[in-house]
Amino acid sequence: MGLVDPPGRIVSGSIKLGGKELVGLDDQGMRAIRGKEISMIFQDPMMTLNPVLRIDTQMIEAIDAHEKTSKKAALARAQQALEKVGIPAAADRLKAYPHQFSGGMRQRVAIAIALLNNPSLIIADEPTTALDVTIQSQILAKMQELCADSGTALIWITHDLTVVAGLAHRVAVMYAGRLVETGFVDDVLDHPLHPYTRGLLRSLPSEGIPGQPLEQIPGMTPSLGRLPPGCAFAPRCRNATEICHRSSPEGTVFPNQRLARCHHPFDSVAQPVGLTER
Amino acid sequence: MLSYFFRRFGQAIFVILAMIVLVFFGVNVVGDPIWMLISPEMDQQAIAATAAALGLDKPIGEQFFFFIKGLFQGDLGRSFVHGEPAILLILGRMGATMELAIAALLMAIIIGLPLGMYAGLHPDRRASRTIMAGSILGFSLPTFWVGLMLIMIFSVMIGWLPASGRGPTDTVLGIQTSLLSLEGWRHIALPALNLALLKISLMIRLARSGTREAMSMDYVKFARAKGLKESVIIRVHILKNILIPIVTVLGLEFGSLVAFSVVTETIFSWPGMGKLLLEAIQRLDRPVIVAYVMVVVVLFVFINLIIDILYSVLDPRVRLTEAKA
Ligand code: SF4
């Protein structure tokens, strides 16, 4: 989205939306896409809404940024959006300020804002981590429903693999800023190819044996400024060999639209992961 | 709200009383006002008569008692020097000072706010560094020196602007003002700039740090993600947030501008309260000094009240807690 603060920038790669290349788009072009084609929802709902502006102001400006409508029409659309995300008494709540909402409600408002212009894609950056579990699942269900209704694609960035299992069609696992494995959610979660994915799955409480300490991935994530020369995961990987430390693995394509970036991927059929394996 | 109001009011009364006592006896420590009022050729009898007329022949305690008694009747005493009621003297001069303070404050906002926001938005540009360096200069240069330099440059060397006085005044709604004529503006330009210099620097610093803080907030990122233009983000999202601390500080600064414009008014012979105070102190004109202090305290209380009201207009979170309390 071109929202990363300096010194962060796009080093390489390509981002396509509906066939349109986004990398290298100028500020004007990018602005036209933000909020219109691609919307974002951020992690902390307490911080994403401007505390001194009323909800309706913040919603109408999102509409105004992309099209010319009368204030009345915009207001009506804002109210509709609030109703869609399940905010009671939407007409009154439009006049409220962010601090008059609870965390969950604020995140709903943020979602409503993201939905305002019927984007083709919503990127949600850990949108439920700051909320408690019951609210989390409500929001999750709402998002799923809304995206299904409007045919909006959703990229959900999260640490929570149970959310992934319930929500996603495809999953992409990232480590140290790079994609390490992608595939359909069942394939990846049941038969991970990459040691990092497997490590993640193994550290889930539901995967462990009751009474035993959870398995961990040893070590810490490296600083993005000082990545090792070879595979970024090599210092923490059990399967690491000499080549891993030397060269960064290329992506290898596997059947069923899967990809993994690893010199020694697990064979997806021979090495299933889970309780049975122990 | 009401209880809050009374609390403020009580505090103000206390401050005023303390100040009166301090000033009243303080002036007497410096010297007996009577010696400032008599002329050399007066004989003993004439001196005694003058003293008696002003109530200065009585012991200081009794003088104080009379003063307080007068206070309750709304009488702050007459100026020893001018023979007029002290409070009228001050109020008569207040207009000029207010005008100067408002002009200075406007300058601080018009010049300081955009510069500070610019420096906050682009902290690494050379222009921003220049602005910040300038603001340090503005903080550290002494007012009287800058005033003299301004006169030197603009009045003496270039000769654009007059160096002293207020120029012609017009009367609007019973208030005299020089802001209605070009000549008046020419007269106020230099003293206002001199007075404003410190406030501009302050404003730059405030606006810059506020902007930088706001820029790092998620709501700004979210606003960008909504596809808003950068100008809208700055005008609506950032400006509204940084105004909250700025209003508070500026309000208090306005009070101090009015109360302590003494130096500037003296340099530019601006016929305001500050100049009056200085003359009063020189001549130990006690009633005027006391009245001045009282006016200033009342002014500060009043300004604080206005700030609080403005605050709740700008910050919706304050409104809520107020309603609950
Ligand atoms: S490339 Fe080597 S070090 Fe990296 S994840 Fe695969 S096995 Fe581990």
CSV table of C-alpha atoms in Angstrom, one decimal, chain B residues 12-309:
chain,number,residue,atom,x,y,z
B,12,ALA,CA,-8.4,33.7,42.4
B,13,ILE,CA,-9.6,35.6,45.5
B,14,PHE,CA,-6.9,34.0,47.6
B,15,VAL,CA,-4.2,34.9,45.0
B,16,ILE,CA,-5.5,38.5,44.8
B,17,LEU,CA,-5.4,38.9,48.6
B,18,ALA,CA,-1.9,37.6,48.9
B,19,MET,CA,-0.7,39.8,46.1
B,20,ILE,CA,-2.4,42.9,47.6
B,21,VAL,CA,-0.6,42.3,51.0
B,22,LEU,CA,2.7,41.8,49.3
B,23,VAL,CA,2.5,44.8,47.0
B,24,PHE,CA,1.0,47.1,49.6
B,25,PHE,CA,3.7,46.6,52.2
B,26,GLY,CA,6.4,46.0,49.6
B,27,VAL,CA,6.1,49.4,48.2
B,28,ASN,CA,6.4,50.9,51.7
B,29,VAL,CA,9.6,49.1,52.2
B,30,VAL,CA,11.1,50.7,49.1
B,31,GLY,CA,10.4,54.1,50.3
B,32,ASP,CA,7.7,56.5,51.5
B,33,PRO,CA,5.6,57.6,48.5
B,34,ILE,CA,5.3,61.0,50.0
B,35,TRP,CA,8.9,61.9,49.1
B,36,MET,CA,8.1,61.3,45.5
B,37,LEU,CA,5.2,63.6,45.5
B,38,ILE,CA,6.4,66.8,47.1
B,39,SER,CA,8.5,69.4,45.4
B,40,PRO,CA,11.6,70.9,47.0
B,41,GLU,CA,10.1,74.3,47.7
B,42,MET,CA,7.2,72.9,49.8
B,43,ASP,CA,7.4,73.6,53.5
B,44,GLN,CA,6.7,71.2,56.3
B,45,GLN,CA,3.1,72.2,56.5
B,46,ALA,CA,2.4,71.7,52.8
B,47,ILE,CA,4.0,68.3,53.0
B,48,ALA,CA,1.9,67.3,55.9
B,49,ALA,CA,-1.2,68.6,54.1
B,50,THR,CA,-0.4,66.5,51.0
B,51,ALA,CA,0.2,63.4,53.1
B,52,ALA,CA,-3.0,63.9,55.0
B,53,ALA,CA,-4.9,64.4,51.7
B,54,LEU,CA,-3.6,61.1,50.4
B,55,GLY,CA,-4.0,59.3,53.8
B,56,LEU,CA,-0.2,58.8,54.0
B,57,ASP,CA,0.1,60.4,57.4
B,58,LYS,CA,-1.5,57.4,59.1
B,59,PRO,CA,0.4,54.2,60.1
B,60,ILE,CA,0.7,51.7,57.4
B,61,GLY,CA,-1.6,49.2,59.1
B,62,GLU,CA,-4.3,51.8,59.2
B,63,GLN,CA,-3.7,52.7,55.6
B,64,PHE,CA,-4.1,49.0,54.7
B,65,PHE,CA,-7.4,48.8,56.6
B,66,PHE,CA,-8.8,51.8,54.8
B,67,PHE,CA,-7.7,50.3,51.5
B,68,ILE,CA,-9.5,47.0,52.2
B,69,LYS,CA,-12.5,48.9,53.3
B,70,GLY,CA,-12.5,50.8,50.0
B,71,LEU,CA,-12.0,47.6,48.2
B,72,PHE,CA,-15.3,46.3,49.4
B,73,GLN,CA,-17.0,49.4,48.2
B,74,GLY,CA,-15.4,48.8,44.8
B,75,ASP,CA,-12.9,51.6,45.3
B,76,LEU,CA,-9.3,50.7,44.5
B,77,GLY,CA,-8.0,54.1,45.6
B,78,ARG,CA,-6.8,57.1,43.6
B,79,SER,CA,-3.4,57.4,41.9
B,80,PHE,CA,-1.1,59.5,44.1
B,81,VAL,CA,0.4,61.0,41.0
B,82,HIS,CA,-2.6,61.5,38.7
B,83,GLY,CA,-5.3,61.9,41.2
B,84,GLU,CA,-7.6,59.7,39.2
B,85,PRO,CA,-9.1,56.4,40.3
B,86,ALA,CA,-6.3,53.8,39.7
B,87,ILE,CA,-8.5,51.3,38.1
B,88,LEU,CA,-9.8,53.7,35.5
B,89,LEU,CA,-6.2,54.7,34.6
B,90,ILE,CA,-5.4,51.0,34.0
B,91,LEU,CA,-8.5,50.2,32.1
B,92,GLY,CA,-7.9,53.3,30.0
B,93,ARG,CA,-4.5,51.9,29.0
B,94,MET,CA,-5.6,48.3,28.7
B,95,GLY,CA,-7.0,48.7,25.2
B,96,ALA,CA,-3.6,49.6,23.7
B,97,THR,CA,-1.9,46.7,25.4
B,98,MET,CA,-4.6,44.2,24.4
B,99,GLU,CA,-4.3,45.3,20.9
B,100,LEU,CA,-0.6,44.8,21.0
B,101,ALA,CA,-1.0,41.4,22.6
B,102,ILE,CA,-3.6,40.3,20.1
B,103,ALA,CA,-1.5,41.4,17.2
B,104,ALA,CA,1.5,39.6,18.6
B,105,LEU,CA,-0.5,36.4,19.2
B,106,LEU,CA,-1.8,36.5,15.7
B,107,MET,CA,1.7,36.8,14.4
B,108,ALA,CA,2.8,33.8,16.4
B,109,ILE,CA,0.0,31.7,15.0
B,110,ILE,CA,0.2,32.9,11.4
B,111,ILE,CA,4.0,32.6,11.3
B,112,GLY,CA,4.8,30.0,13.9
B,113,LEU,CA,2.1,27.3,13.2
B,114,PRO,CA,2.8,26.7,9.5
B,115,LEU,CA,6.6,26.8,10.0
B,116,GLY,CA,6.4,24.4,12.9
B,117,MET,CA,4.1,22.1,11.1
B,118,TYR,CA,6.4,22.2,8.1
B,119,ALA,CA,9.4,21.3,10.2
B,120,GLY,CA,7.4,18.5,11.8
B,121,LEU,CA,6.4,17.1,8.5
B,122,HIS,CA,9.8,17.2,6.9
B,123,PRO,CA,12.2,17.0,9.8
B,124,ASP,CA,15.2,16.2,7.5
B,125,ARG,CA,14.9,19.0,5.1
B,126,ARG,CA,17.4,21.9,5.2
B,127,ALA,CA,14.5,24.4,5.5
B,128,SER,CA,13.3,22.7,8.6
B,129,ARG,CA,16.7,22.8,10.2
B,130,THR,CA,16.9,26.5,9.4
B,131,ILE,CA,13.5,27.0,11.0
B,132,MET,CA,14.5,25.2,14.1
B,133,ALA,CA,17.8,27.1,14.4
B,134,GLY,CA,15.8,30.3,14.0
B,135,SER,CA,13.5,29.4,16.8
B,136,ILE,CA,16.4,28.8,19.1
B,137,LEU,CA,17.6,32.2,18.2
B,138,GLY,CA,14.2,33.6,18.9
B,139,PHE,CA,14.2,32.0,22.3
B,140,SER,CA,17.6,33.2,23.3
B,141,LEU,CA,17.8,36.8,22.1
B,142,PRO,CA,16.8,39.3,24.8
B,143,THR,CA,13.6,41.2,24.0
B,144,PHE,CA,15.0,44.6,24.6
B,145,TRP,CA,17.9,44.0,22.3
B,146,VAL,CA,15.7,42.7,19.5
B,147,GLY,CA,13.5,45.7,20.0
B,148,LEU,CA,16.3,48.1,19.6
B,149,MET,CA,17.6,46.3,16.5
B,150,LEU,CA,14.2,46.4,14.9
B,151,ILE,CA,14.1,50.1,15.4
B,152,MET,CA,17.6,50.4,14.1
B,153,ILE,CA,16.9,48.5,11.0
B,154,PHE,CA,13.3,49.3,10.0
B,155,SER,CA,12.9,52.8,11.4
B,156,VAL,CA,16.3,54.3,11.3
B,157,MET,CA,18.1,52.6,8.4
B,158,ILE,CA,15.3,51.7,6.0
B,159,GLY,CA,12.8,54.1,7.4
B,160,TRP,CA,9.8,52.0,6.6
B,161,LEU,CA,8.1,51.9,9.9
B,162,PRO,CA,7.6,54.4,12.8
B,163,ALA,CA,9.6,53.6,15.9
B,164,SER,CA,7.3,54.8,18.6
B,165,GLY,CA,3.8,55.7,19.6
B,166,ARG,CA,0.5,54.3,18.6
B,167,GLY,CA,-0.5,56.4,15.6
B,168,PRO,CA,-4.0,57.7,15.0
B,169,THR,CA,-6.8,55.8,16.7
B,170,ASP,CA,-10.4,55.3,15.8
B,171,THR,CA,-13.2,54.6,18.2
B,172,VAL,CA,-15.3,51.5,17.6
B,173,LEU,CA,-18.0,50.5,20.1
B,174,GLY,CA,-16.4,52.7,22.7
B,175,ILE,CA,-13.0,51.0,22.2
B,176,GLN,CA,-10.1,52.9,20.8
B,177,THR,CA,-8.1,51.0,18.3
B,178,SER,CA,-5.4,51.6,15.8
B,179,LEU,CA,-6.1,48.5,13.8
B,180,LEU,CA,-8.5,50.2,11.5
B,181,SER,CA,-6.1,52.4,9.6
B,182,LEU,CA,-3.0,51.6,7.6
B,183,GLU,CA,-1.1,54.1,9.7
B,184,GLY,CA,-2.1,52.2,12.8
B,185,TRP,CA,-0.9,49.0,11.4
B,186,ARG,CA,2.4,50.6,10.5
B,187,HIS,CA,2.8,51.7,14.1
B,188,ILE,CA,1.9,48.4,15.7
B,189,ALA,CA,4.0,46.2,13.3
B,190,LEU,CA,7.3,46.6,15.0
B,191,PRO,CA,6.3,46.4,18.7
B,192,ALA,CA,4.0,43.4,17.9
B,193,LEU,CA,6.8,41.6,16.1
B,194,ASN,CA,9.1,42.3,18.9
B,195,LEU,CA,6.7,40.9,21.4
B,196,ALA,CA,5.8,38.0,19.1
B,197,LEU,CA,9.3,36.8,18.5
B,198,LEU,CA,9.4,34.6,21.6
B,199,LYS,CA,5.9,33.3,21.0
B,200,ILE,CA,6.7,32.5,17.4
B,201,SER,CA,9.6,30.4,18.5
B,202,LEU,CA,7.5,28.7,21.1
B,203,MET,CA,4.8,28.1,18.6
B,204,ILE,CA,7.3,26.5,16.1
B,205,ARG,CA,8.5,24.1,18.8
B,206,LEU,CA,5.0,23.2,19.9
B,207,ALA,CA,3.7,22.7,16.4
B,208,ARG,CA,6.7,20.7,15.3
B,209,SER,CA,6.7,18.3,18.2
B,210,GLY,CA,2.9,17.9,18.0
B,211,THR,CA,3.0,17.2,14.3
B,212,ARG,CA,5.8,14.7,14.6
B,213,GLU,CA,3.9,12.9,17.3
B,214,ALA,CA,0.7,12.9,15.4
B,215,MET,CA,2.4,11.7,12.2
B,216,SER,CA,3.5,8.5,13.9
B,217,MET,CA,0.0,7.7,15.1
B,218,ASP,CA,-2.0,4.9,13.6
B,219,TYR,CA,-4.9,7.1,12.7
B,220,VAL,CA,-2.7,9.0,10.3
B,221,LYS,CA,-1.7,5.8,8.7
B,222,PHE,CA,-5.3,4.7,8.6
B,223,ALA,CA,-6.3,8.0,7.0
B,224,ARG,CA,-3.7,7.3,4.3
B,225,ALA,CA,-5.1,3.8,3.9
B,226,LYS,CA,-8.4,5.4,3.3
B,227,GLY,CA,-6.9,7.1,0.3
B,228,LEU,CA,-7.1,10.7,1.7
B,229,LYS,CA,-5.0,13.4,0.1
B,230,GLU,CA,-2.0,14.3,2.2
B,231,SER,CA,-3.3,17.9,2.4
B,232,VAL,CA,-6.5,16.7,3.9
B,233,ILE,CA,-4.7,14.5,6.4
B,234,ILE,CA,-2.6,17.4,7.5
B,235,ARG,CA,-5.4,19.9,7.7
B,236,VAL,CA,-8.0,17.7,9.3
B,237,HIS,CA,-6.3,14.9,11.2
B,238,ILE,CA,-3.1,16.4,12.3
B,239,LEU,CA,-4.0,20.1,12.8
B,240,LYS,CA,-7.0,19.2,14.9
B,241,ASN,CA,-4.9,17.1,17.2
B,242,ILE,CA,-2.1,19.5,17.7
B,243,LEU,CA,-4.4,22.4,18.4
B,244,ILE,CA,-5.3,21.0,21.8
B,245,PRO,CA,-1.9,21.6,23.5
B,246,ILE,CA,-1.3,24.7,21.4
B,247,VAL,CA,-4.5,26.4,22.6
B,248,THR,CA,-3.6,25.8,26.2
B,249,VAL,CA,-0.2,27.2,25.9
B,250,LEU,CA,-1.2,30.1,23.7
B,251,GLY,CA,-3.9,31.1,26.2
B,252,LEU,CA,-1.5,31.4,29.0
B,253,GLU,CA,1.0,33.1,26.8
B,254,PHE,CA,-1.6,35.7,25.9
B,255,GLY,CA,-2.0,36.5,29.6
B,256,SER,CA,1.7,37.0,30.0
B,257,LEU,CA,1.8,39.1,26.8
B,258,VAL,CA,-0.8,41.4,28.3
B,259,ALA,CA,0.7,41.5,31.7
B,260,PHE,CA,4.4,41.7,30.9
B,261,SER,CA,4.7,43.6,27.7
B,262,VAL,CA,6.5,46.2,29.9
B,263,VAL,CA,9.8,46.0,28.1
B,264,THR,CA,8.4,46.3,24.6
B,265,GLU,CA,6.0,49.0,25.5
B,266,THR,CA,8.8,51.0,27.0
B,267,ILE,CA,11.1,50.6,24.0
B,268,PHE,CA,8.5,51.6,21.5
B,269,SER,CA,6.7,54.1,23.8
B,270,TRP,CA,3.5,52.2,23.3
B,271,PRO,CA,0.9,53.9,25.6
B,272,GLY,CA,-0.2,50.7,27.3
B,273,MET,CA,-0.5,49.2,30.7
B,274,GLY,CA,3.1,48.1,30.9
B,275,LYS,CA,4.4,51.6,30.5
B,276,LEU,CA,1.9,52.8,33.1
B,277,LEU,CA,3.2,50.2,35.5
B,278,LEU,CA,6.7,51.2,35.0
B,279,GLU,CA,6.0,54.9,35.7
B,280,ALA,CA,3.9,53.9,38.7
B,281,ILE,CA,6.8,51.9,40.1
B,282,GLN,CA,9.3,54.6,39.5
B,283,ARG,CA,7.1,57.0,41.5
B,284,LEU,CA,5.9,54.6,44.1
B,285,ASP,CA,2.3,55.1,43.0
B,286,ARG,CA,1.0,52.4,45.2
B,287,PRO,CA,-2.7,52.4,44.3
B,288,VAL,CA,-1.8,52.0,40.6
B,289,ILE,CA,0.6,49.1,41.3
B,290,VAL,CA,-1.9,47.3,43.4
B,291,ALA,CA,-4.7,47.8,40.9
B,292,TYR,CA,-2.4,46.6,38.2
B,293,VAL,CA,-1.7,43.4,40.0
B,294,MET,CA,-5.4,42.8,40.6
B,295,VAL,CA,-6.3,43.4,37.0
B,296,VAL,CA,-3.6,40.9,35.9
B,297,VAL,CA,-4.8,38.2,38.3
B,298,VAL,CA,-8.3,38.6,37.2
B,299,LEU,CA,-7.2,38.5,33.6
B,300,PHE,CA,-5.4,35.2,34.1
B,301,VAL,CA,-8.3,33.6,35.8
B,302,PHE,CA,-10.5,34.7,33.0
B,303,ILE,CA,-8.1,33.4,30.4
B,304,ASN,CA,-7.9,30.1,32.2
B,305,LEU,CA,-11.6,29.8,32.1
B,306,ILE,CA,-11.7,30.5,28.4
B,307,ILE,CA,-9.0,27.9,27.7
B,308,ASP,CA,-11.0,25.3,29.6
B,309,ILE,CA,-14.0,26.1,27.5
